[in-house]
CSV table of C-alpha atoms and ligand atoms in Angstrom, one decimal:
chain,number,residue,atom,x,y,z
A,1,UNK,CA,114.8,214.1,-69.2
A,2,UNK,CA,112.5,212.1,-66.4
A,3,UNK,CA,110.1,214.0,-64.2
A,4,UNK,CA,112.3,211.9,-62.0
A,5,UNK,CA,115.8,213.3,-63.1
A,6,UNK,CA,114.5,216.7,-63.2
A,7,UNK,CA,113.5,216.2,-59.7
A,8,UNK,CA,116.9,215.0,-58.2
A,9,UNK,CA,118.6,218.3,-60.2
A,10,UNK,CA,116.1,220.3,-58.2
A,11,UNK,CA,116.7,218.7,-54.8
A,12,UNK,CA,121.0,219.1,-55.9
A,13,UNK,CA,120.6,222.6,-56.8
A,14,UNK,CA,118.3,223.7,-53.4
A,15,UNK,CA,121.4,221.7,-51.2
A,16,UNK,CA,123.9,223.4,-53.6
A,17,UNK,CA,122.5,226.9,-52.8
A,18,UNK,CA,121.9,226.1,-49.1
A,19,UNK,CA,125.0,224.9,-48.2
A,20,UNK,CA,126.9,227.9,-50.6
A,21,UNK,CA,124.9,230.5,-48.8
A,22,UNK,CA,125.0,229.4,-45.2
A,23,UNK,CA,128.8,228.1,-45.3
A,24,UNK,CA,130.4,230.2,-47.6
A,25,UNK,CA,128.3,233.7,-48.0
A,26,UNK,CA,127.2,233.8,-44.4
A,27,UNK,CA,130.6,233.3,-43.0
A,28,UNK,CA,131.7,235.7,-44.7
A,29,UNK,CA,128.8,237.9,-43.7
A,30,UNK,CA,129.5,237.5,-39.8
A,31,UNK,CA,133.6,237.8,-40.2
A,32,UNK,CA,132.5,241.3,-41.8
A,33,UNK,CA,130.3,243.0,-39.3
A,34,UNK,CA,132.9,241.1,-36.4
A,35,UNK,CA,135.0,243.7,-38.2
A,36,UNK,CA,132.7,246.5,-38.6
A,37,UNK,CA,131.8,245.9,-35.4
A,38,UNK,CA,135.4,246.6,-34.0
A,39,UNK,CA,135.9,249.9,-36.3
A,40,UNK,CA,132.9,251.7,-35.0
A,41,UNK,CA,132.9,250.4,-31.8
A,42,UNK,CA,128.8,248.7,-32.2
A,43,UNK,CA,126.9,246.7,-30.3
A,44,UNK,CA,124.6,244.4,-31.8
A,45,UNK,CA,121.0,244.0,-29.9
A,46,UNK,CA,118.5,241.5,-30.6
A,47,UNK,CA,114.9,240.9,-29.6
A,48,UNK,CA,113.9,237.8,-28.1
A,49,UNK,CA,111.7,237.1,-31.6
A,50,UNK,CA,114.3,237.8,-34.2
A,51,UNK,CA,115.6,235.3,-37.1
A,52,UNK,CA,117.7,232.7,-35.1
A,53,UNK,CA,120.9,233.6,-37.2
A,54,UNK,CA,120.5,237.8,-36.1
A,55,UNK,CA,120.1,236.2,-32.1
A,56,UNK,CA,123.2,234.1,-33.1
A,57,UNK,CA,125.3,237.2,-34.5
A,58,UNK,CA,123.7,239.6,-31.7
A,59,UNK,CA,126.1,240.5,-28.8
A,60,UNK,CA,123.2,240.6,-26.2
A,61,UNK,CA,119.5,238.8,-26.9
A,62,UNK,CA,116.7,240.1,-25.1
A,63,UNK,CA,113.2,241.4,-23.7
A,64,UNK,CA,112.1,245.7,-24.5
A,65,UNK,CA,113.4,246.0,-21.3
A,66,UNK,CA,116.5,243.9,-21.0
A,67,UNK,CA,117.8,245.7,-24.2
A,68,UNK,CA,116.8,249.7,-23.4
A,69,UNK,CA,118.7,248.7,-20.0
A,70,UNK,CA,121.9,247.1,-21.8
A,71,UNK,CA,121.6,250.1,-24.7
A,72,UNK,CA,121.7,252.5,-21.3
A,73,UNK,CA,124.9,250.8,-19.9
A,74,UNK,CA,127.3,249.8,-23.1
A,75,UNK,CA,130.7,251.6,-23.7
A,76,UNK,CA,129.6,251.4,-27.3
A,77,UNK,CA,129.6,254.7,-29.3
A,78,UNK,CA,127.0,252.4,-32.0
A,79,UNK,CA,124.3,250.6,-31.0
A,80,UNK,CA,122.5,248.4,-33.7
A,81,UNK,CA,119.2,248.2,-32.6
A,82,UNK,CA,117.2,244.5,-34.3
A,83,UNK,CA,113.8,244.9,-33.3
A,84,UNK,CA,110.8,247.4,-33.8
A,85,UNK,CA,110.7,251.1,-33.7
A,86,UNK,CA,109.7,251.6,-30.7
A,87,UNK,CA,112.0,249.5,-28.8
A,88,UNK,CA,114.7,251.6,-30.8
A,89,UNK,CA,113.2,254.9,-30.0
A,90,UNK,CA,113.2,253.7,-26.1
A,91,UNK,CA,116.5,252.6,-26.4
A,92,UNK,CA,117.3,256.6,-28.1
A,93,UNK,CA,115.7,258.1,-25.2
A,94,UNK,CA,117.7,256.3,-22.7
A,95,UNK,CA,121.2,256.8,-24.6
A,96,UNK,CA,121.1,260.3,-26.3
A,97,UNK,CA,124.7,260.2,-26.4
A,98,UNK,CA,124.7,257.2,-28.5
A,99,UNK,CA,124.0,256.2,-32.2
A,100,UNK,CA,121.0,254.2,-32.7
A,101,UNK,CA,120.8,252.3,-35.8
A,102,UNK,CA,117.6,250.2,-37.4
A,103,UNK,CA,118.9,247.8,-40.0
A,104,UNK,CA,115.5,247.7,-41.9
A,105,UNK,CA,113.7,251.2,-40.6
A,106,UNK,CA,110.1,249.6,-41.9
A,107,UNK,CA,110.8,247.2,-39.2
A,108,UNK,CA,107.3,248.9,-37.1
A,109,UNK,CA,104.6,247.3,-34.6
A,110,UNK,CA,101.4,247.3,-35.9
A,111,UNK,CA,99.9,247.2,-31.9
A,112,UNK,CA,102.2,250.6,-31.3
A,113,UNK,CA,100.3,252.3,-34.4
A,114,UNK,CA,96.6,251.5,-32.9
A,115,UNK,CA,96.4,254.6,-30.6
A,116,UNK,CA,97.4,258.2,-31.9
A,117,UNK,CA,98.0,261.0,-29.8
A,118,UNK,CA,94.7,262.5,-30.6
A,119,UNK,CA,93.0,259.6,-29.3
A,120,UNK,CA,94.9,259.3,-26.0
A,121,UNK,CA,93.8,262.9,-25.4
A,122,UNK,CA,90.0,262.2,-26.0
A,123,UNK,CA,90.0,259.5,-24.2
A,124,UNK,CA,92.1,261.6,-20.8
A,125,UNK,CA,89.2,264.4,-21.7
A,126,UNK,CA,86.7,261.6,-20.9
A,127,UNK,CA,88.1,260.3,-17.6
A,128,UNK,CA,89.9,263.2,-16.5
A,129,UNK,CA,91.1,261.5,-13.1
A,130,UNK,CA,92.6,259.0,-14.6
A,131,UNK,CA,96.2,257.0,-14.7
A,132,UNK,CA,97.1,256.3,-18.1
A,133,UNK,CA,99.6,253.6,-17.9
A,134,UNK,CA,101.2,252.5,-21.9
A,135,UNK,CA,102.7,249.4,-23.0
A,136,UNK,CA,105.9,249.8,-23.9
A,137,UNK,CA,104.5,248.8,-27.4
A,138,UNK,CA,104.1,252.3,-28.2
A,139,UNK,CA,105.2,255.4,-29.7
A,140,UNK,CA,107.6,257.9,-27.8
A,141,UNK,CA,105.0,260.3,-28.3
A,142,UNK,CA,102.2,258.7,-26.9
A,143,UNK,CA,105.0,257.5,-23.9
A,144,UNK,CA,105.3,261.4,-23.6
A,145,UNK,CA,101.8,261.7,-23.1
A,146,UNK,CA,101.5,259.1,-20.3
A,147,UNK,CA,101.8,259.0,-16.8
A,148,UNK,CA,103.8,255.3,-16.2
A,149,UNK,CA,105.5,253.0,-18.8
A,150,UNK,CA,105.2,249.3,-18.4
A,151,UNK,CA,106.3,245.8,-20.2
A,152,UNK,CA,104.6,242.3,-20.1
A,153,UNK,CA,107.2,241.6,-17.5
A,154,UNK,CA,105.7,244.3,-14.9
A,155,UNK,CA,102.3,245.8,-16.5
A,156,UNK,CA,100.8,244.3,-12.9
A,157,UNK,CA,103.4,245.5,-10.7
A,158,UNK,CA,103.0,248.8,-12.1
A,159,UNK,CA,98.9,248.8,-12.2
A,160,UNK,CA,99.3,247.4,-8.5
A,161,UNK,CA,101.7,250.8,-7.6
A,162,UNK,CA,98.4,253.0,-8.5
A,163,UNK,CA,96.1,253.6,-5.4
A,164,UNK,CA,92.5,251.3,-6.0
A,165,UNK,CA,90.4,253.7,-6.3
A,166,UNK,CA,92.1,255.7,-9.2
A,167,UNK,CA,90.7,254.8,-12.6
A,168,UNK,CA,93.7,253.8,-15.1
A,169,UNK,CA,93.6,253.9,-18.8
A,170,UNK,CA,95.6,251.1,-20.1
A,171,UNK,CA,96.7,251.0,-23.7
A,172,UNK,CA,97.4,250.3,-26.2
A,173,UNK,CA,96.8,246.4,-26.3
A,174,UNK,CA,93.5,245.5,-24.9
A,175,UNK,CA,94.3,241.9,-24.1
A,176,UNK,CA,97.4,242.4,-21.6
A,177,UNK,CA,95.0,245.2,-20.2
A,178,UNK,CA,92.3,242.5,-19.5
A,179,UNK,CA,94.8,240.0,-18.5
A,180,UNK,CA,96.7,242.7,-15.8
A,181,UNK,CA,92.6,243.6,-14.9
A,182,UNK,CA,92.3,240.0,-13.6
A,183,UNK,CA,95.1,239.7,-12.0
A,184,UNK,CA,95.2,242.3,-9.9
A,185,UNK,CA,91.0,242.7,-9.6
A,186,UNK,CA,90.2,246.0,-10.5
A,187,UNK,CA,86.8,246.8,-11.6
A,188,UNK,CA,87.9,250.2,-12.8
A,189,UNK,CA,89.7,249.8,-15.8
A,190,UNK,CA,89.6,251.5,-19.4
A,191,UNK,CA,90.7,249.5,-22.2
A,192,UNK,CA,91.4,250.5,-25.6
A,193,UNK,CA,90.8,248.4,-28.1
A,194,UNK,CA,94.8,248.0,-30.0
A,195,UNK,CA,96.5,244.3,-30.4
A,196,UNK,CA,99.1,242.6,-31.5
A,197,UNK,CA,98.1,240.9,-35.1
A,198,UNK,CA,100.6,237.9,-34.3
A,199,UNK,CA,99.5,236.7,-31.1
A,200,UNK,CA,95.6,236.8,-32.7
A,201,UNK,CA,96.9,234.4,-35.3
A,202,UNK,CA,97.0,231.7,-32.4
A,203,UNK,CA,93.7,230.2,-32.1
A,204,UNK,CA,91.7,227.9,-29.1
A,205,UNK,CA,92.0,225.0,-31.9
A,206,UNK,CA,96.4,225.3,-32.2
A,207,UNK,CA,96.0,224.9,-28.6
A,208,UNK,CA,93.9,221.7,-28.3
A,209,UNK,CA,95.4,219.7,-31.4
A,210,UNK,CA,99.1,220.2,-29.8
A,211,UNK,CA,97.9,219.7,-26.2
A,212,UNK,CA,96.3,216.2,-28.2
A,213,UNK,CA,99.2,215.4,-29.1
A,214,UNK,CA,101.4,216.4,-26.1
A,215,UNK,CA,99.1,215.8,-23.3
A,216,UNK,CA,101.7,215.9,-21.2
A,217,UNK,CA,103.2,219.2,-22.3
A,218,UNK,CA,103.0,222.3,-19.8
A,219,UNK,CA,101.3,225.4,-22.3
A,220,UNK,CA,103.0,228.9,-21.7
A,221,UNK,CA,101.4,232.2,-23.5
A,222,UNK,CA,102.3,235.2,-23.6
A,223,UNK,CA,100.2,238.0,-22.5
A,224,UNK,CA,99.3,239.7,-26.1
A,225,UNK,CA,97.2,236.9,-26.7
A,226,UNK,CA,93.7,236.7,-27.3
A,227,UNK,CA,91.8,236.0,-23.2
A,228,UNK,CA,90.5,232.5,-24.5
A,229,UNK,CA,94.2,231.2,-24.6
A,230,UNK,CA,95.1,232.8,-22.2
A,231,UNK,CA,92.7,231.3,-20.4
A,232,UNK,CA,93.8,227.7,-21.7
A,233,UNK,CA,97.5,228.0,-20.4
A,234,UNK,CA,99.2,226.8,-17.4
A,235,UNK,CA,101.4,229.8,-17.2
A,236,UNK,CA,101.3,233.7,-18.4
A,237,UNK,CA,104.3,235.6,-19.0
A,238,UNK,CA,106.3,238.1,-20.9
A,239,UNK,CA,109.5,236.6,-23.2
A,240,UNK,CA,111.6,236.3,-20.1
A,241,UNK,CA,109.1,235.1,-18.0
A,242,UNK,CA,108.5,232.2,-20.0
A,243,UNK,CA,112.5,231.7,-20.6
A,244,UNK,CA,112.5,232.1,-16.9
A,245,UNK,CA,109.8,230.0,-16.4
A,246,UNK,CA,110.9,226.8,-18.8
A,247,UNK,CA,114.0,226.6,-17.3
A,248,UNK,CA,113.2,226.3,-13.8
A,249,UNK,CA,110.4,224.0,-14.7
A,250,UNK,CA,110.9,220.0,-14.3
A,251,UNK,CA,108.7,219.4,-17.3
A,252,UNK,CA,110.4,218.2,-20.5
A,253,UNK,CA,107.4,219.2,-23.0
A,254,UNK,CA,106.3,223.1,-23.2
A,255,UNK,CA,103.9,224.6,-26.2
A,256,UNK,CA,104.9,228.0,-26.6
A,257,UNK,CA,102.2,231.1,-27.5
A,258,UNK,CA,104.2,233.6,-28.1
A,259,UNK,CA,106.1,234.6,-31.5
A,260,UNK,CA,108.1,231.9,-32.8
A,261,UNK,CA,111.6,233.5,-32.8
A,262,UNK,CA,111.7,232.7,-28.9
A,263,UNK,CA,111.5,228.8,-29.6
A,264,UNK,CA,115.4,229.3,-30.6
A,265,UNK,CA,116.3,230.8,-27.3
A,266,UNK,CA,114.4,228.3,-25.4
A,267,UNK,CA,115.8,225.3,-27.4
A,268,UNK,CA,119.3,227.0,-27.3
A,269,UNK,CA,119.1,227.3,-23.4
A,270,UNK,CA,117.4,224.0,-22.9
A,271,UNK,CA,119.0,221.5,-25.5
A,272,UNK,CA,117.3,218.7,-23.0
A,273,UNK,CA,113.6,219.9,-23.3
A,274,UNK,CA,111.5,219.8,-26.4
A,275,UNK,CA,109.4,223.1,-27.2
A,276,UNK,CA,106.5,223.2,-29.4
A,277,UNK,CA,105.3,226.3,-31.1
A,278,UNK,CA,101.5,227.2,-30.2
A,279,UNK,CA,101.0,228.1,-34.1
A,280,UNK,CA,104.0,228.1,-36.7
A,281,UNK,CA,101.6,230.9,-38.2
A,282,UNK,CA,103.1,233.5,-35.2
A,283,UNK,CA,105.5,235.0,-37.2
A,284,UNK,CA,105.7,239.0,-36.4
A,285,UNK,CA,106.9,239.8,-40.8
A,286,UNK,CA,108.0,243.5,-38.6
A,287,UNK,CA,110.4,241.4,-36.3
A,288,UNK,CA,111.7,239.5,-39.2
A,289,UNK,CA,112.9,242.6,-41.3
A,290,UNK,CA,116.0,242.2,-40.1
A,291,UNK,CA,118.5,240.0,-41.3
A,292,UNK,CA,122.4,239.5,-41.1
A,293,UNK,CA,123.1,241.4,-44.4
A,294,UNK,CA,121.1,244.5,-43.3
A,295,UNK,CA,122.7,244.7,-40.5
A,296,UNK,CA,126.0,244.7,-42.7
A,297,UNK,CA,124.8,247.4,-44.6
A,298,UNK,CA,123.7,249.1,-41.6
A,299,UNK,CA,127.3,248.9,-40.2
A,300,UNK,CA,129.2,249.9,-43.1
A,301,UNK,CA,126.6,252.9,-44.4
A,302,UNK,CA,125.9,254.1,-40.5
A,303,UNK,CA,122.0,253.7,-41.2
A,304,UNK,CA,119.0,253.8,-40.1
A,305,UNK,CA,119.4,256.5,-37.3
A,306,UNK,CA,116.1,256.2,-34.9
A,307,UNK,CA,116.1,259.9,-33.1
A,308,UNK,CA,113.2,261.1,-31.1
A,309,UNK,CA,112.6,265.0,-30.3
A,310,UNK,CA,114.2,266.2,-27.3
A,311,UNK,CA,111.1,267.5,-25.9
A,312,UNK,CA,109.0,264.3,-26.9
A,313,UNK,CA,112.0,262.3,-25.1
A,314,UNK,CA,112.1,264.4,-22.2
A,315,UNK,CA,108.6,263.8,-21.4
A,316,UNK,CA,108.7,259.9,-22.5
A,317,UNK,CA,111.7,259.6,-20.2
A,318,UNK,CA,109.6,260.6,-17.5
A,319,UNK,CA,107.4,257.7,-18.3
A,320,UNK,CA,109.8,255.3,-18.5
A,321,UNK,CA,111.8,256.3,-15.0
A,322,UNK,CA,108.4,255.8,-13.2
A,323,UNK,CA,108.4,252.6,-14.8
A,324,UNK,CA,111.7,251.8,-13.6
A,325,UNK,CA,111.7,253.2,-10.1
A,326,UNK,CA,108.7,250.4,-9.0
A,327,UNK,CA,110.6,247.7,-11.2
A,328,UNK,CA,114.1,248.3,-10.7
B,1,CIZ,O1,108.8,243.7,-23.9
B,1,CIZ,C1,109.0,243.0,-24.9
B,1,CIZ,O2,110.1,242.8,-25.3
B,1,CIZ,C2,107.9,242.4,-25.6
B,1,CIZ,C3,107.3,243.1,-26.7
B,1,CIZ,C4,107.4,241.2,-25.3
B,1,CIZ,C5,108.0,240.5,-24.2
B,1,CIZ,O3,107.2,239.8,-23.5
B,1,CIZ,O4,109.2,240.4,-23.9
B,2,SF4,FE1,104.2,244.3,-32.6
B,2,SF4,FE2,103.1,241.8,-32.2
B,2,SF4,FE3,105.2,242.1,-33.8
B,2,SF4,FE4,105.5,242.4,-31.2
B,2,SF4,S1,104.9,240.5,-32.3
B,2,SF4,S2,106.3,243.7,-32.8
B,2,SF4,S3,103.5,243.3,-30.6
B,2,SF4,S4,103.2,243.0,-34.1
């Protein structure tokens, strides 16, 4: 046989198994957690950077905060949770009534793992008047251990609550600390040093070669990245501030710094726009854990149960409803 007819048997067997799997095995997939779905009464909620097929299957798609406030306010006895810990653990803490379930419990946030505990209290030991305010990036204990909560979508709306003159400790991610320093032009602010690994993969260069070759595209970041792109886009803003953002926009063209599992949403919700991604190399492999058939398995086995210690959650909660009391 040709290196020719080998070829063409190749190319027939990838279309064979792509069009058996995503026709025939994923149908069957989806009309089985429908079902699952029904019997223990679950909800399905999905980050804004999951796979595009776990956004397609999920009943509501979302920001951190758009999902712990839909978790807090479903009938659902179930909640399958497709994202990172944390977010699940937040989503625990606001519904201790309800079942949350990981579909892939190694699905973690390397940014929420940069600060322990132990370090948060050194660092309150060094600046004793200070406001520590966390990223909702972060372990429910080290939420326990803070005064105020906050998201990309209110991190300066929050810092801007705290009088001037207090010092605030802002962890864990150094870059939307910088970035909410800026904005809101305080000269007193301690940064630690945590960030997210998949926003540092987009670099000054992704930036200029796609503006190159869309000059007349708009560039949108996302906080987590790294100050010099941040510094080279024409808008800042959490998940939903960019989907917010693009939308209203009368541009056609954006490129997107953020993880790439947003460009579905955005291309979903704007089939008239194109959207280019910053770097395809912004790929969170934690977000991506999850896939339809683990959330199968998760359904029909009842795993993986995110809990959080009641007195951990009690004192996390308090965090959170600060949060939530100057955001709404
Ligand atoms: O809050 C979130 O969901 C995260 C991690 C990012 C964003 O901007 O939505
Ligand atoms: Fe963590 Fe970054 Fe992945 Fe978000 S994208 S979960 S911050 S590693």
């Amino acid at each position: 046989m040709g290196f020719q007819s080998v070829q063409s048997h190749y190319y027939l067997l990838v279309f064979y198994y792509n069009f058996i799997y995503k026709t025939i095995i994923m149908s069957s997939i989806i009309s089985s957690i429908e079902r699952l779905k029904k019997e223990r009464q679950a909800i399905i909620l999905a980050h804004n950077y999951q796979h595009p097929e776990v956004q397609d299957i999920a009943d509501y798609v979302g920001d951190s905060l758009g999902l712990a406030q839909t978790a807090a306010k479903t009938d659902a006895k179930v909640i399958i949770f497709c994202g990172v810990h944390f977010m699940a653990e937040t989503a625990a803490i606001l519904c201790p009534d309800k079942t949350v379930l990981m579909p892939d419990p190694q699905a973690g946030c390397p940014m929420a793992n940069m600060i322990t505990p132990r370090e948060l209290r050194n660092l309150r030991a060094q600046y004793p008047d200070a406001v520590v305010v966390t990223y909702v990036n972060s372990s429910a204990a080290i939420k326990a251990e803070s005064d105020y909560c906050c998201t990309s979508s209110n991190a300066i709306k929050v810092v801007e609550k705290i009088p001037k003159e207090k010092r605030v400790i802002f962890i864990p991610d150094q870059h939307l600390g910088h970035y909410v320093q800026t904005q809101t032009k305080r000269d007193n602010m301690v940064l630690w040093r945590g960030y997210c690994p998949t926003h540092r993969r987009i670099l000054p260069e992704d930036i200029s070669k796609k503006k190159q070759l869309y000059p007349a595209a708009l560039v949108v970041v996302h906080p987590e990245c790294a100050t010099e792109i941040v510094n080279m886009a024409d808008q800042v803003a959490s998940t939903s501030g960019i989907l917010k953002y693009c939308r209203e926009s009368k541009n056609e063209t954006f490129i997107i710094g953020t993880e790439i599992g947003l460009i579905h949403r955005l291309k979903k919700e704007n089939p008239d726009k194109t959207f280019i991604a910053a770097s395809d190399l912004a790929d969170c492999p934690n977000m991506k854990l999850n896939t339809p058939e683990k959330i199968l398995w998760s359904l029909e086995d009842m795993v993986y149960k995110t809990t959080v210690p009641e007195d951990i959650a009690k004192l996390a909660m308090k965090s959170i409803r600060k949060m939530l009391e100057i955001t709404g």
